[in-house]
Coordinates of C-alpha atoms in Angstrom, one line a residue:
M1 CA 14.8 10.6 28.1
K2 CA 13.1 12.1 25.1
V3 CA 9.7 13.8 25.6
I4 CA 7.4 13.7 22.6
N5 CA 4.5 16.1 22.4
L6 CA 1.3 14.2 21.8
H7 CA -0.6 17.2 20.6
Q8 CA 1.5 18.4 17.8
D9 CA 0.0 20.0 14.7
E10 CA -0.7 18.0 11.6
Q11 CA 2.1 19.6 9.5
T12 CA 4.7 18.7 12.1
T13 CA 3.4 15.1 12.3
I14 CA 3.5 14.8 8.5
R15 CA 7.0 16.2 8.4
M16 CA 8.2 13.8 11.0
A17 CA 6.5 10.9 9.2
I18 CA 8.3 11.9 6.0
E19 CA 11.5 11.6 8.0
Q20 CA 10.5 7.9 8.8
N21 CA 9.6 8.7 12.4
R22 CA 7.6 5.6 13.3
F23 CA 5.7 7.3 16.1
A24 CA 4.5 10.0 13.7
Q25 CA 3.4 7.4 11.2
Q26 CA 1.6 5.5 13.9
Q27 CA -0.2 8.7 14.9
I28 CA -1.4 9.2 11.4
Y29 CA -2.5 5.6 11.1
A30 CA -4.3 5.7 14.4
K31 CA -6.1 9.0 13.6
F32 CA -7.3 8.0 10.1
S33 CA -7.5 4.2 9.9
P34 CA -11.1 3.9 11.4
K35 CA -12.5 6.4 8.8
M36 CA -10.4 4.9 6.0
L37 CA -11.5 1.3 6.8
S38 CA -15.1 2.6 6.5
V39 CA -14.3 4.1 3.1
C40 CA -12.7 0.8 1.9
R41 CA -15.7 -1.1 3.3
Q42 CA -18.1 0.9 1.2
Y43 CA -16.4 -0.5 -1.9
I44 CA -15.4 -4.0 -0.7
K45 CA -17.9 -6.3 0.9
D46 CA -15.5 -8.6 2.7
L47 CA -14.0 -6.9 5.9
Q48 CA -10.7 -8.7 5.7
Q49 CA -10.2 -7.7 2.1
A50 CA -11.2 -4.2 2.9
E51 CA -8.6 -4.2 5.7
D52 CA -5.9 -5.5 3.3
V53 CA -6.7 -2.8 0.8
M54 CA -6.6 -0.2 3.6
L55 CA -3.2 -1.4 4.8
T56 CA -1.9 -1.4 1.2
S57 CA -3.2 2.1 0.8
F58 CA -1.5 3.3 4.0
M59 CA 1.7 2.0 2.6
K60 CA 1.2 4.2 -0.4
V61 CA 0.3 7.1 1.8
F62 CA 3.6 6.8 3.7
T63 CA 5.6 6.1 0.5
N64 CA 4.1 9.2 -1.2
L65 CA 3.9 11.5 1.8
K66 CA 6.5 13.8 0.3
K67 CA 4.0 14.5 -2.6
F68 CA 1.4 15.9 -0.3
E69 CA 1.4 19.6 -1.1
H70 CA -0.6 20.9 1.9
K71 CA -3.3 22.1 -0.5
G72 CA -6.6 20.9 0.7
S73 CA -7.2 18.5 3.6
F74 CA -4.7 15.8 4.5
E75 CA -7.7 13.5 5.2
G76 CA -9.1 14.1 1.7
W77 CA -5.7 13.3 0.2
I78 CA -5.6 10.0 2.1
R79 CA -9.2 9.3 1.2
R80 CA -8.5 9.7 -2.5
I81 CA -5.6 7.1 -2.3
M82 CA -8.0 4.7 -0.5
I83 CA -10.7 5.1 -3.2
N84 CA -8.2 4.6 -6.0
E85 CA -6.8 1.5 -4.3
C86 CA -10.3 0.1 -3.8
V87 CA -11.2 0.7 -7.5
S88 CA -7.9 -1.0 -8.5
F89 CA -8.6 -4.0 -6.2
I90 CA -12.1 -4.5 -7.6
R91 CA -10.8 -4.3 -11.2
V92 CA -8.1 -6.9 -10.5
Q93 CA -10.2 -9.2 -8.3
K94 CA -13.5 -9.2 -10.1
Q95 CA -12.9 -7.5 -13.4
V96 CA -16.1 -5.6 -13.1
K97 CA -17.9 -5.1 -16.4
F98 CA -20.1 -2.2 -17.0
I99 CA -23.0 -2.4 -19.4
E100 CA -22.6 0.3 -22.0
E101 CA -26.0 1.9 -21.9
E102 CA -26.6 5.5 -22.8
T103 CA -30.2 5.7 -21.5
F104 CA -30.8 6.6 -17.9
F105 CA -33.5 8.2 -15.9
E106 CA -32.7 11.1 -13.5
E107 CA -35.1 10.4 -10.7
R108 CA -35.8 12.2 -7.5
H109 CA -35.8 10.1 -4.5
N110 CA -36.8 11.0 -1.0
D111 CA -34.2 10.7 1.7
I112 CA -34.2 7.3 3.3
E113 CA -36.3 7.4 6.4
S114 CA -34.4 7.7 9.6
K115 CA -35.8 4.4 11.0
F116 CA -33.2 2.5 9.0
S117 CA -29.8 2.0 10.7
V118 CA -26.5 2.6 9.0
D119 CA -26.0 -1.2 9.0
D120 CA -29.3 -1.6 7.2
I121 CA -28.3 1.0 4.5
Q122 CA -24.8 -0.6 4.2
F123 CA -26.5 -4.0 3.8
L124 CA -28.6 -2.7 0.9
I125 CA -25.7 -1.0 -0.8
D126 CA -23.7 -4.3 -0.4
G127 CA -26.5 -6.1 -2.2
L128 CA -25.9 -4.0 -5.4
P129 CA -24.0 -5.6 -8.2
D130 CA -20.3 -4.5 -8.1
G131 CA -20.5 -2.0 -10.9
Y132 CA -23.6 -0.3 -9.6
R133 CA -22.2 -0.2 -6.0
M134 CA -18.9 1.3 -7.2
I135 CA -20.5 4.1 -9.2
F136 CA -23.2 4.7 -6.5
N137 CA -20.4 5.1 -3.9
L138 CA -18.3 7.3 -6.1
Y139 CA -21.2 9.6 -7.0
A140 CA -23.5 9.6 -4.0
I141 CA -21.1 9.2 -1.2
E142 CA -17.8 10.6 -2.4
G143 CA -19.3 13.3 -4.6
Y144 CA -17.4 12.6 -7.8
K145 CA -19.0 13.9 -11.0
H146 CA -20.0 11.5 -13.8
Q147 CA -17.2 12.8 -16.0
E148 CA -14.6 12.1 -13.3
I149 CA -16.0 8.6 -12.7
A150 CA -15.9 7.9 -16.4
V151 CA -12.2 8.8 -16.6
M152 CA -11.4 6.9 -13.4
L153 CA -13.1 3.7 -14.5
G154 CA -12.4 4.0 -18.3
I155 CA -16.1 4.1 -19.2
N156 CA -18.5 6.5 -21.0
E157 CA -20.1 9.3 -19.0
G158 CA -23.5 7.9 -20.1
T159 CA -22.6 4.5 -18.7
S160 CA -21.8 6.1 -15.3
K161 CA -25.2 7.9 -15.3
S162 CA -27.0 4.7 -16.4
Q163 CA -25.3 2.6 -13.7
L164 CA -26.2 5.2 -11.0
S165 CA -29.8 5.3 -12.2
H166 CA -30.1 1.5 -12.0
A167 CA -28.4 1.4 -8.6
R168 CA -30.9 4.0 -7.3
K169 CA -33.8 2.1 -8.7
L170 CA -32.6 -1.2 -7.1
L171 CA -32.1 0.6 -3.7
Q172 CA -35.5 2.2 -3.9
E173 CA -37.1 -1.2 -4.6
Q174 CA -35.2 -2.8 -1.6
I175 CA -36.2 0.1 0.7
T176 CA -39.8 -0.3 -0.3
K177 CA -39.6 -4.0 0.4
L178 CA -38.1 -3.3 3.8
K179 CA -40.8 -0.7 4.6
N180 CA -43.5 -3.2 3.6
Y181 CA -41.9 -5.9 5.6
D182 CA -41.6 -3.7 8.7
S183 CA -45.2 -2.6 8.4
G184 CA -46.4 -6.2 7.9
T185 CA -47.8 -5.7 4.4
E186 CA -45.4 -8.1 2.8

């Protein structure tokens, strides 16, 4: 009988997964799939499609595991693969078009009040047009810079800034409507 240590370190698990050890691959999947489904869900409204993209992304993770250089976090490496797959999926499925607009307004917004649940906020983000939502997620949630987003999506940096500005404005309008609705003024 073979005893497998359930509390092995990440590098050992990665090494075993590279060697096609299914248990190690399952450990990686079990550890990271809930977070990665959440990442995919930020970009893709439909849960089943988000799950499909996540599964495809994990196949890429396991196929390219040898390329992970142990520089930076393993979770960050997986997350980047997930984001790239989401962007590719959206491009193929919807062929998102970005309005080339160089004008944008850098506005300061207050943090969303804590009375809104995560589901409320996700609902508002889901309501954004695809291009706005993608750039909002890449910039505000993932922390990419406009220059990186422009390269990733094949658009101008100004377009990225403009799309973010419009997304913020739409979200702020929706938050104001929700606040007014909750307070009974609308």
